[in-house]
mmCIF file of C-alpha atoms and ligand atoms in Angstrom:
data_model
loop_
_atom_site.group_PDB
_atom_site.id
_atom_site.type_symbol
_atom_site.label_atom_id
_atom_site.label_comp_id
_atom_site.label_asym_id
_atom_site.label_seq_id
_atom_site.Cartn_x
_atom_site.Cartn_y
_atom_site.Cartn_z
ATOM 1 C CA MET A 1 14.201 49.881 6.572
ATOM 2 C CA ARG A 2 10.762 48.657 7.085
ATOM 3 C CA ARG A 3 9.749 45.171 6.020
ATOM 4 C CA ALA A 4 7.408 44.155 3.182
ATOM 5 C CA VAL A 5 4.836 41.436 3.536
ATOM 6 C CA ILE A 6 2.626 39.534 1.148
ATOM 7 C CA THR A 7 -0.945 40.537 1.866
ATOM 8 C CA GLY A 8 -2.630 38.848 -1.148
ATOM 9 C CA THR A 9 -2.041 36.026 -3.584
ATOM 10 C CA GLY A 10 -3.752 34.797 -6.710
ATOM 11 C CA MET A 11 -3.227 32.466 -9.772
ATOM 12 C CA HIS A 12 -4.918 31.703 -12.992
ATOM 13 C CA VAL A 13 -4.464 29.164 -15.778
ATOM 14 C CA PRO A 14 -6.389 29.079 -19.117
ATOM 15 C CA PRO A 15 -9.194 26.437 -19.139
ATOM 16 C CA ARG A 16 -7.799 24.184 -21.938
ATOM 17 C CA VAL A 17 -6.049 21.149 -20.568
ATOM 18 C CA VAL A 18 -3.367 19.418 -22.691
ATOM 19 C CA THR A 19 -2.581 15.931 -21.447
ATOM 20 C CA ASN A 20 0.602 13.945 -22.233
ATOM 21 C CA ALA A 21 -1.653 11.709 -24.337
ATOM 22 C CA ASP A 22 -2.681 14.727 -26.311
ATOM 23 C CA LEU A 23 1.096 15.474 -27.171
ATOM 24 C CA GLU A 24 1.594 11.740 -28.156
ATOM 25 C CA LYS A 25 -0.878 12.598 -31.158
ATOM 26 C CA VAL A 26 1.316 15.535 -32.518
ATOM 27 C CA MET A 27 4.914 14.365 -31.820
ATOM 28 C CA ASP A 28 6.967 11.303 -31.348
ATOM 29 C CA THR A 29 6.826 11.128 -27.565
ATOM 30 C CA THR A 30 5.063 8.841 -24.956
ATOM 31 C CA ALA A 31 3.044 9.848 -21.847
ATOM 32 C CA GLU A 32 5.297 7.577 -19.815
ATOM 33 C CA TRP A 33 8.486 9.232 -21.093
ATOM 34 C CA ILE A 34 7.167 12.666 -20.157
ATOM 35 C CA GLN A 35 5.885 11.659 -16.733
ATOM 36 C CA GLN A 36 9.060 9.644 -15.805
ATOM 37 C CA ARG A 37 11.516 12.239 -17.002
ATOM 38 C CA THR A 38 9.666 15.442 -15.807
ATOM 39 C CA GLY A 39 6.785 14.494 -13.464
ATOM 40 C CA ILE A 40 4.265 16.341 -15.767
ATOM 41 C CA ARG A 41 0.980 14.790 -16.490
ATOM 42 C CA GLU A 42 -0.781 17.776 -18.036
ATOM 43 C CA ARG A 43 -0.467 21.527 -18.548
ATOM 44 C CA HIS A 44 -2.824 24.356 -19.707
ATOM 45 C CA HIS A 45 -2.613 26.067 -22.994
ATOM 46 C CA VAL A 46 -4.388 29.282 -24.038
ATOM 47 C CA ASP A 47 -6.686 29.610 -26.940
ATOM 48 C CA PRO A 48 -5.836 32.171 -29.664
ATOM 49 C CA GLY A 49 -6.443 35.666 -28.559
ATOM 50 C CA THR A 50 -5.507 35.155 -24.934
ATOM 51 C CA GLY A 51 -2.109 36.601 -23.794
ATOM 52 C CA PRO A 52 -0.027 36.807 -20.631
ATOM 53 C CA ALA A 53 -1.665 40.122 -19.726
ATOM 54 C CA ASP A 54 -4.985 38.370 -19.573
ATOM 55 C CA LEU A 55 -3.886 35.590 -17.351
ATOM 56 C CA ALA A 56 -2.036 38.155 -15.052
ATOM 57 C CA CYS A 57 -5.205 40.138 -14.854
ATOM 58 C CA GLU A 58 -7.171 37.210 -13.561
ATOM 59 C CA ALA A 59 -4.455 36.336 -11.095
ATOM 60 C CA ALA A 60 -4.030 39.956 -10.023
ATOM 61 C CA ARG A 61 -7.782 40.386 -9.360
ATOM 62 C CA ARG A 62 -7.703 37.487 -6.929
ATOM 63 C CA ALA A 63 -4.662 38.733 -5.110
ATOM 64 C CA LEU A 64 -6.197 42.194 -4.852
ATOM 65 C CA GLU A 65 -9.374 40.718 -3.554
ATOM 66 C CA MET A 66 -7.503 38.775 -0.826
ATOM 67 C CA ALA A 67 -5.518 41.959 0.133
ATOM 68 C CA GLY A 68 -8.752 43.880 0.258
ATOM 69 C CA LEU A 69 -7.554 46.377 -2.337
ATOM 70 C CA GLU A 70 -9.116 48.093 -5.418
ATOM 71 C CA PRO A 71 -6.924 48.160 -8.507
ATOM 72 C CA ASP A 72 -6.549 51.947 -8.509
ATOM 73 C CA GLN A 73 -5.087 51.802 -5.036
ATOM 74 C CA LEU A 74 -1.877 50.204 -6.498
ATOM 75 C CA ASP A 75 1.259 52.368 -6.366
ATOM 76 C CA ALA A 76 3.342 50.110 -8.791
ATOM 77 C CA ILE A 77 2.820 47.201 -11.170
ATOM 78 C CA LEU A 78 5.554 44.737 -11.915
ATOM 79 C CA VAL A 79 5.397 41.838 -14.255
ATOM 80 C CA ALA A 80 8.006 39.042 -14.586
ATOM 81 C CA SER A 81 7.831 37.144 -17.800
ATOM 82 C CA LEU A 82 9.904 35.783 -20.729
ATOM 83 C CA SER A 83 6.834 35.738 -23.049
ATOM 84 C CA PRO A 84 5.791 39.388 -23.839
ATOM 85 C CA HIS A 85 2.230 40.112 -24.844
ATOM 86 C CA HIS A 86 3.611 42.137 -27.680
ATOM 87 C CA ASP A 87 7.205 43.085 -28.598
ATOM 88 C CA PHE A 88 6.763 46.406 -26.751
ATOM 89 C CA PRO A 89 5.368 47.923 -24.520
ATOM 90 C CA GLY A 90 5.800 45.267 -21.733
ATOM 91 C CA ILE A 91 3.062 43.174 -20.320
ATOM 92 C CA SER A 92 2.643 45.562 -17.354
ATOM 93 C CA ALA A 93 1.240 48.365 -19.663
ATOM 94 C CA PHE A 94 -1.426 45.923 -20.875
ATOM 95 C CA LEU A 95 -2.123 44.606 -17.423
ATOM 96 C CA GLN A 96 -2.596 48.101 -16.238
ATOM 97 C CA GLU A 97 -5.065 48.786 -18.919
ATOM 98 C CA ARG A 98 -6.984 45.563 -18.180
ATOM 99 C CA LEU A 99 -7.152 46.283 -14.529
ATOM 100 C CA GLY A 100 -8.556 49.704 -15.201
ATOM 101 C CA VAL A 101 -5.753 51.391 -13.307
ATOM 102 C CA ASP A 102 -5.417 55.023 -14.624
ATOM 103 C CA ASN A 103 -3.710 56.678 -11.557
ATOM 104 C CA GLY A 104 -0.342 57.078 -13.225
ATOM 105 C CA CYS A 105 1.355 54.491 -11.266
ATOM 106 C CA PRO A 106 4.586 52.926 -12.756
ATOM 107 C CA ALA A 107 4.340 49.731 -14.696
ATOM 108 C CA MET A 108 7.418 47.688 -15.358
ATOM 109 C CA ASP A 109 8.533 44.356 -16.844
ATOM 110 C CA ILE A 110 11.356 42.269 -15.479
ATOM 111 C CA ARG A 111 12.911 39.726 -17.918
ATOM 112 C CA CYS A 112 14.799 37.117 -15.896
ATOM 113 C CA GLN A 113 13.111 34.018 -17.311
ATOM 114 C CA CYS A 114 12.418 31.209 -14.828
ATOM 115 C CA THR A 115 14.055 33.192 -12.002
ATOM 116 C CA GLY A 116 11.981 36.302 -13.005
ATOM 117 C CA PHE A 117 9.675 36.071 -10.032
ATOM 118 C CA ILE A 118 12.511 35.980 -7.514
ATOM 119 C CA TYR A 119 14.280 38.987 -9.276
ATOM 120 C CA ALA A 120 10.991 40.985 -9.390
ATOM 121 C CA LEU A 121 10.307 40.109 -5.722
ATOM 122 C CA GLN A 122 13.779 41.687 -5.033
ATOM 123 C CA VAL A 123 12.777 44.853 -6.670
ATOM 124 C CA ALA A 124 9.219 44.980 -5.273
ATOM 125 C CA ASN A 125 10.564 44.324 -1.854
ATOM 126 C CA LEU A 126 13.043 47.144 -1.974
ATOM 127 C CA PHE A 127 10.232 49.506 -3.359
ATOM 128 C CA VAL A 128 8.161 48.778 -0.251
ATOM 129 C CA ALA A 129 10.939 48.382 2.360
ATOM 130 C CA SER A 130 12.570 51.628 1.277
ATOM 131 C CA GLY A 131 9.284 53.546 1.679
ATOM 132 C CA GLN A 132 9.061 54.381 -1.927
ATOM 133 C CA TYR A 133 5.710 52.569 -2.560
ATOM 134 C CA GLU A 134 2.927 51.301 -0.203
ATOM 135 C CA ARG A 135 1.061 48.819 -2.377
ATOM 136 C CA VAL A 136 2.958 46.951 -5.100
ATOM 137 C CA LEU A 137 1.377 44.242 -7.360
ATOM 138 C CA LEU A 138 3.855 41.667 -8.619
ATOM 139 C CA CYS A 139 2.701 39.120 -11.305
ATOM 140 C CA GLY A 140 4.560 36.294 -13.035
ATOM 141 C CA ALA A 141 2.829 35.518 -16.308
ATOM 142 C CA GLU A 142 3.726 33.253 -19.166
ATOM 143 C CA VAL A 143 2.161 32.027 -22.407
ATOM 144 C CA HIS A 144 4.591 29.531 -23.727
ATOM 145 C CA SER A 145 2.260 27.468 -25.902
ATOM 146 C CA THR A 146 2.066 29.917 -28.776
ATOM 147 C CA GLY A 147 5.921 29.733 -29.121
ATOM 148 C CA LEU A 148 6.587 26.100 -28.977
ATOM 149 C CA ASP A 149 7.669 23.732 -31.773
ATOM 150 C CA MET A 150 4.877 21.135 -31.261
ATOM 151 C CA THR A 151 6.596 18.673 -33.621
ATOM 152 C CA THR A 152 9.151 15.960 -32.807
ATOM 153 C CA ARG A 153 11.971 18.449 -33.527
ATOM 154 C CA GLY A 154 10.881 20.450 -30.465
ATOM 155 C CA ARG A 155 9.673 17.614 -28.284
ATOM 156 C CA ASP A 156 12.351 18.059 -25.507
ATOM 157 C CA VAL A 157 11.211 21.595 -24.686
ATOM 158 C CA ALA A 158 7.552 21.477 -25.893
ATOM 159 C CA VAL A 159 6.440 18.846 -23.366
ATOM 160 C CA ILE A 160 7.695 20.719 -20.384
ATOM 161 C CA PHE A 161 6.183 24.198 -20.757
ATOM 162 C CA GLY A 162 2.684 25.339 -19.772
ATOM 163 C CA ASP A 163 0.783 28.725 -19.570
ATOM 164 C CA GLY A 164 -0.264 30.431 -16.410
ATOM 165 C CA ALA A 165 0.061 33.348 -14.018
ATOM 166 C CA GLY A 166 0.474 33.995 -10.322
ATOM 167 C CA ALA A 167 0.264 37.304 -8.449
ATOM 168 C CA VAL A 168 1.216 38.716 -5.121
ATOM 169 C CA ILE A 169 0.555 42.106 -3.435
ATOM 170 C CA LEU A 170 3.371 43.526 -1.172
ATOM 171 C CA GLU A 171 2.592 46.075 1.456
ATOM 172 C CA PRO A 172 4.502 47.349 4.600
ATOM 173 C CA SER A 173 4.378 44.738 7.369
ATOM 174 C CA PRO A 174 2.707 45.897 10.520
ATOM 175 C CA ASP A 175 4.719 43.216 12.401
ATOM 176 C CA PRO A 176 8.543 43.803 11.845
ATOM 177 C CA ASP A 177 9.229 40.061 12.323
ATOM 178 C CA ARG A 178 6.954 39.019 9.468
ATOM 179 C CA GLY A 179 7.457 39.415 5.680
ATOM 180 C CA VAL A 180 10.364 39.185 3.155
ATOM 181 C CA LEU A 181 13.573 38.396 5.073
ATOM 182 C CA SER A 182 15.897 38.397 2.130
ATOM 183 C CA VAL A 183 16.247 37.918 -1.593
ATOM 184 C CA HIS A 184 19.419 36.740 -3.294
ATOM 185 C CA THR A 185 19.884 36.742 -7.038
ATOM 186 C CA HIS A 186 22.635 35.710 -9.476
ATOM 187 C CA ALA A 187 23.400 35.295 -13.164
ATOM 188 C CA GLN A 188 25.947 33.751 -15.478
ATOM 189 C CA GLY A 189 25.609 35.179 -18.923
ATOM 190 C CA LYS A 190 28.254 32.975 -20.462
ATOM 191 C CA HIS A 191 25.541 30.306 -20.663
ATOM 192 C CA ALA A 192 22.941 32.526 -22.186
ATOM 193 C CA ARG A 193 22.816 30.350 -25.386
ATOM 194 C CA LYS A 194 22.253 27.118 -23.511
ATOM 195 C CA LEU A 195 18.571 28.029 -23.161
ATOM 196 C CA TRP A 196 17.243 30.745 -25.370
ATOM 197 C CA VAL A 197 15.023 31.886 -28.206
ATOM 198 C CA GLU A 198 17.386 33.510 -30.726
ATOM 199 C CA ALA A 199 14.862 35.221 -33.005
ATOM 200 C CA PRO A 200 13.379 37.677 -33.572
ATOM 201 C CA GLY A 201 16.413 39.603 -32.449
ATOM 202 C CA SER A 202 17.279 43.334 -32.934
ATOM 203 C CA VAL A 203 20.748 42.327 -33.817
ATOM 204 C CA TYR A 204 19.383 40.984 -37.119
ATOM 205 C CA ALA A 205 17.814 43.141 -39.915
ATOM 206 C CA PRO A 206 15.195 42.167 -40.507
ATOM 207 C CA ARG A 207 14.699 40.800 -36.962
ATOM 208 C CA ILE A 208 13.439 37.460 -38.368
ATOM 209 C CA SER A 209 13.385 36.071 -41.884
ATOM 210 C CA ALA A 210 11.585 33.304 -43.720
ATOM 211 C CA GLU A 211 14.853 31.267 -43.493
ATOM 212 C CA MET A 212 15.174 31.626 -39.714
ATOM 213 C CA ILE A 213 11.615 30.462 -39.375
ATOM 214 C CA GLU A 214 12.338 27.533 -41.559
ATOM 215 C CA GLU A 215 15.389 26.589 -39.423
ATOM 216 C CA GLY A 216 13.191 26.966 -36.334
ATOM 217 C CA ARG A 217 15.372 29.633 -34.758
ATOM 218 C CA HIS A 218 12.241 31.296 -33.332
ATOM 219 C CA PHE A 219 11.620 28.297 -31.132
ATOM 220 C CA PRO A 220 13.190 27.757 -27.675
ATOM 221 C CA TYR A 221 16.502 25.783 -27.768
ATOM 222 C CA MET A 222 17.727 24.136 -24.636
ATOM 223 C CA ASP A 223 20.695 21.903 -23.786
ATOM 224 C CA GLY A 224 18.556 20.005 -21.368
ATOM 225 C CA ARG A 225 21.230 18.043 -19.558
ATOM 226 C CA PHE A 226 23.471 21.041 -19.088
ATOM 227 C CA VAL A 227 20.657 23.185 -17.708
ATOM 228 C CA PHE A 228 19.656 20.211 -15.427
ATOM 229 C CA LYS A 229 23.082 19.849 -14.024
ATOM 230 C CA HIS A 230 23.531 23.607 -13.214
ATOM 231 C CA ALA A 231 20.052 23.838 -11.732
ATOM 232 C CA VAL A 232 20.613 20.985 -9.283
ATOM 233 C CA SER A 233 23.832 22.698 -8.017
ATOM 234 C CA ARG A 234 22.820 26.406 -8.157
ATOM 235 C CA MET A 235 19.489 26.139 -6.197
ATOM 236 C CA PRO A 236 20.813 24.357 -3.094
ATOM 237 C CA GLN A 237 23.670 26.870 -3.184
ATOM 238 C CA VAL A 238 21.413 29.850 -3.209
ATOM 239 C CA VAL A 239 19.233 28.408 -0.560
ATOM 240 C CA HIS A 240 22.174 27.977 1.648
ATOM 241 C CA GLU A 241 23.191 31.603 0.921
ATOM 242 C CA ALA A 242 19.763 32.759 2.112
ATOM 243 C CA LEU A 243 19.866 30.570 5.245
ATOM 244 C CA GLU A 244 23.379 31.727 6.223
ATOM 245 C CA HIS A 245 22.367 35.417 5.742
ATOM 246 C CA ASN A 246 19.538 35.011 8.169
ATOM 247 C CA ALA A 247 21.384 32.652 10.491
ATOM 248 C CA LEU A 248 18.790 30.058 10.002
ATOM 249 C CA SER A 249 19.081 26.315 9.062
ATOM 250 C CA VAL A 250 17.178 24.155 6.520
ATOM 251 C CA GLU A 251 15.181 22.646 9.548
ATOM 252 C CA ASP A 252 13.774 26.076 10.309
ATOM 253 C CA VAL A 253 11.986 26.263 7.025
ATOM 254 C CA GLU A 254 8.367 25.072 7.037
ATOM 255 C CA LEU A 255 7.879 24.883 3.338
ATOM 256 C CA PHE A 256 10.014 25.077 0.191
ATOM 257 C CA LEU A 257 8.716 26.455 -3.146
ATOM 258 C CA PHE A 258 11.098 25.639 -5.902
ATOM 259 C CA HIS A 259 10.626 26.663 -9.550
ATOM 260 C CA GLN A 260 8.761 23.917 -11.355
ATOM 261 C CA ALA A 261 11.104 22.992 -14.247
ATOM 262 C CA ASN A 262 11.290 19.278 -13.630
ATOM 263 C CA LEU A 263 10.230 17.177 -10.658
ATOM 264 C CA ARG A 264 13.574 15.264 -10.834
ATOM 265 C CA ILE A 265 15.492 18.568 -10.444
ATOM 266 C CA ASN A 266 13.522 19.499 -7.374
ATOM 267 C CA GLU A 267 13.873 15.856 -5.869
ATOM 268 C CA ALA A 268 17.683 16.225 -6.306
ATOM 269 C CA VAL A 269 17.644 19.751 -4.865
ATOM 270 C CA GLY A 270 15.712 18.427 -1.850
ATOM 271 C CA GLN A 271 18.168 15.545 -1.386
ATOM 272 C CA ARG A 272 21.145 17.825 -1.534
ATOM 273 C CA LEU A 273 19.610 20.159 1.057
ATOM 274 C CA GLY A 274 18.393 17.268 3.192
ATOM 275 C CA VAL A 275 14.772 18.288 3.051
ATOM 276 C CA ALA A 276 11.970 15.686 3.352
ATOM 277 C CA PRO A 277 9.751 15.640 0.223
ATOM 278 C CA GLU A 278 6.657 16.597 2.177
ATOM 279 C CA ARG A 279 8.203 20.024 2.866
ATOM 280 C CA ILE A 280 8.649 20.732 -0.855
ATOM 281 C CA TYR A 281 5.340 21.623 -2.443
ATOM 282 C CA SER A 282 4.889 20.742 -6.088
ATOM 283 C CA ASN A 283 2.221 21.276 -8.693
ATOM 284 C CA ILE A 284 4.259 20.553 -11.921
ATOM 285 C CA GLU A 285 2.258 17.499 -12.592
ATOM 286 C CA ARG A 286 -0.814 19.646 -13.376
ATOM 287 C CA TYR A 287 0.738 22.848 -14.840
ATOM 288 C CA GLY A 288 4.176 21.973 -16.367
ATOM 289 C CA ASN A 289 6.835 24.689 -16.302
ATOM 290 C CA CYS A 290 5.234 28.092 -16.225
ATOM 291 C CA SER A 291 8.608 29.957 -15.854
ATOM 292 C CA ALA A 292 8.157 33.255 -13.908
ATOM 293 C CA ALA A 293 4.595 32.216 -12.946
ATOM 294 C CA SER A 294 5.578 28.958 -11.276
ATOM 295 C CA ILE A 295 6.543 30.205 -7.752
ATOM 296 C CA PRO A 296 3.595 32.529 -7.295
ATOM 297 C CA MET A 297 1.261 29.793 -8.516
ATOM 298 C CA LEU A 298 2.713 27.433 -5.942
ATOM 299 C CA LEU A 299 2.375 30.191 -3.270
ATOM 300 C CA ASP A 300 -1.262 30.814 -4.008
ATOM 301 C CA GLU A 301 -2.217 27.175 -3.873
ATOM 302 C CA CYS A 302 -0.414 26.772 -0.479
ATOM 303 C CA VAL A 303 -2.018 29.794 0.950
ATOM 304 C CA ARG A 304 -5.540 28.951 -0.158
ATOM 305 C CA ALA A 305 -5.040 25.351 1.113
ATOM 306 C CA GLY A 306 -4.130 26.694 4.524
ATOM 307 C CA ARG A 307 -0.559 25.365 4.375
ATOM 308 C CA LEU A 308 0.951 28.449 5.733
ATOM 309 C CA GLU A 309 0.414 29.546 9.294
ATOM 310 C CA PRO A 310 1.546 32.991 10.523
ATOM 311 C CA GLY A 311 5.140 32.927 11.651
ATOM 312 C CA ARG A 312 6.172 29.971 9.515
ATOM 313 C CA LEU A 313 9.197 30.255 7.235
ATOM 314 C CA VAL A 314 8.810 29.819 3.454
ATOM 315 C CA GLY A 315 11.878 29.233 1.244
ATOM 316 C CA MET A 316 11.769 29.865 -2.459
ATOM 317 C CA ALA A 317 14.377 29.201 -5.122
ATOM 318 C CA GLY A 318 14.615 29.217 -8.896
ATOM 319 C CA PHE A 319 16.849 28.650 -11.830
ATOM 320 C CA GLY A 320 16.531 29.482 -15.517
ATOM 321 C CA SER A 321 17.700 30.868 -18.725
ATOM 322 C CA GLY A 322 20.533 33.484 -18.578
ATOM 323 C CA PHE A 323 21.562 31.525 -16.530
ATOM 324 C CA THR A 324 19.831 33.189 -13.638
ATOM 325 C CA TRP A 325 19.189 31.883 -10.242
ATOM 326 C CA GLY A 326 17.900 33.149 -6.903
ATOM 327 C CA SER A 327 16.288 32.550 -3.583
ATOM 328 C CA ALA A 328 13.967 34.335 -1.102
ATOM 329 C CA LEU A 329 13.079 33.712 2.442
ATOM 330 C CA LEU A 330 9.892 34.840 3.961
ATOM 331 C CA ARG A 331 8.319 34.749 7.418
ATOM 332 C CA TRP A 332 4.499 34.206 6.718
HETATM 333 O O1 UT7 B 401 12.815 26.097 -16.480
HETATM 334 C C1 UT7 B 401 14.053 26.516 -16.874
HETATM 335 C C2 UT7 B 401 15.136 25.539 -16.651
HETATM 336 N N1 UT7 B 401 14.828 24.318 -17.420
HETATM 337 C C3 UT7 B 401 15.131 23.229 -16.938
HETATM 338 O O2 UT7 B 401 15.615 23.230 -15.792
HETATM 339 C C4 UT7 B 401 15.033 21.914 -17.685
HETATM 340 C C5 UT7 B 401 16.144 21.082 -17.530
HETATM 341 N N2 UT7 B 401 16.275 19.870 -18.297
HETATM 342 C C6 UT7 B 401 15.401 18.877 -18.169
HETATM 343 O O3 UT7 B 401 14.400 18.913 -17.540
HETATM 344 C C7 UT7 B 401 15.650 17.597 -18.870
HETATM 345 O O4 UT7 B 401 16.824 17.599 -19.461
HETATM 346 C C8 UT7 B 401 14.616 17.272 -20.085
HETATM 347 C C9 UT7 B 401 13.240 16.952 -19.442
HETATM 348 C C10 UT7 B 401 14.413 18.466 -21.051
HETATM 349 C C11 UT7 B 401 15.070 16.109 -20.884
HETATM 350 O O5 UT7 B 401 15.235 14.968 -20.103
HETATM 351 P P1 UT7 B 401 16.554 14.147 -20.103
HETATM 352 O O6 UT7 B 401 16.478 13.055 -19.191
HETATM 353 O O7 UT7 B 401 17.761 15.162 -19.798
HETATM 354 O O8 UT7 B 401 16.685 13.652 -21.567
HETATM 355 P P2 UT7 B 401 17.755 13.898 -22.679
HETATM 356 O O9 UT7 B 401 17.691 15.288 -23.248
HETATM 357 O O10 UT7 B 401 19.118 13.415 -22.196
HETATM 358 O O11 UT7 B 401 17.326 12.902 -23.809
HETATM 359 C C12 UT7 B 401 17.257 11.449 -23.629
HETATM 360 C C13 UT7 B 401 16.513 10.854 -24.730
HETATM 361 C C14 UT7 B 401 17.108 11.374 -26.057
HETATM 362 O O12 UT7 B 401 17.052 10.270 -27.036
HETATM 363 P P3 UT7 B 401 18.391 9.394 -27.240
HETATM 364 O O13 UT7 B 401 19.424 10.373 -27.775
HETATM 365 O O14 UT7 B 401 18.809 8.819 -25.992
HETATM 366 O O15 UT7 B 401 17.942 8.370 -28.294
HETATM 367 C C15 UT7 B 401 16.059 12.342 -26.566
HETATM 368 O O16 UT7 B 401 15.967 12.543 -28.011
HETATM 369 O O17 UT7 B 401 15.194 11.247 -24.837
HETATM 370 C C16 UT7 B 401 14.822 11.788 -25.997
HETATM 371 N N3 UT7 B 401 13.738 12.714 -25.780
HETATM 372 C C17 UT7 B 401 12.371 12.346 -25.785
HETATM 373 N N4 UT7 B 401 11.828 11.181 -26.006
HETATM 374 C C18 UT7 B 401 10.387 11.273 -25.844
HETATM 375 C C19 UT7 B 401 13.805 14.086 -25.647
HETATM 376 N N5 UT7 B 401 12.592 14.603 -25.441
HETATM 377 C C20 UT7 B 401 11.687 13.640 -25.602
HETATM 378 C C21 UT7 B 401 10.288 13.568 -25.479
HETATM 379 N N6 UT7 B 401 9.686 12.261 -25.690
HETATM 380 N N7 UT7 B 401 9.495 14.561 -25.295
#
């Protein structure tokens, strides 16, 4: 099989910044608590009328520009997200419309929550490596803010999430040594209800009721400590799996990009792996947890800051609702 390589990256966040001090005004929390427990100082929230397809479109345009491609040259469009623009069709259909792509290329959503980008990268990589497609756009895009309980009842979850999008373009690598080396993904559905949004759900008729809304069952629920505990063990595990698969060691990896759920989680993951903090890039303090968008946003910032030189190894890992977790290794 040929190898797929990332030829363009992009990211976009909505302009409105919500600081920890802003949250103090609407719920019983403190800026210190949020910063100490999560590392987050601020996040971006959309204004009404902006959805994940809009954020993805901006990120995708930047990635296309870097790759030197026009939108209608795309052979496939993938979007990873847990926050659909509408119930159906998926975000990818609205993104295709916004990009003005009318060449009949497939458009597909992948719903694997905070590990969504890694899962979608696995699919996009196989599309390119197998020879099925030449130019694949992969976006991670989330609008969390419109679905959060911004009162004290929802404070544990509301303070951590932010809105944003990241995008990459995958194409066949002209150099067989460079590109995506491996992607590993896992899930453990028995913990699905430890981090979920219950309603609306097709299992209910009607899918949501006034009573459910009253009870807040349309807001995310998270057993924070339980999720935390699993994240800090699963991420190192799946990074080791990737390294062993490629006969590489932690020292070989120039830069680690971990899902931005909580700075303390990533510090613990770094310690368990024995990685110095300067080799773990982080932007959670500015954007919060953008779920499937977090990793491509990190990647775009690193690429544009010149932190990745050709030939260097990049390690990615994520953990999230499902539970799902995964890792990817790329030679830049
Ligand atoms: O991205 C997908 C995966 N998600 C994650 O990986 C998130 C994992 N979990 C976490 O990041 C952390 O569990 C949280 C940041 C959500 C919570 O931090 P924690 O250190 O685990 O706090 P806790 O849930 O154990 O709560 C400690 C205390 C509680 O008060 P009592 O019972 O000790 O009186 C909470 O009610 O902190 C309270 N608390 C808050 N206080 C101020 C919870 N949220 C807040 C808040 N502001 N926003």
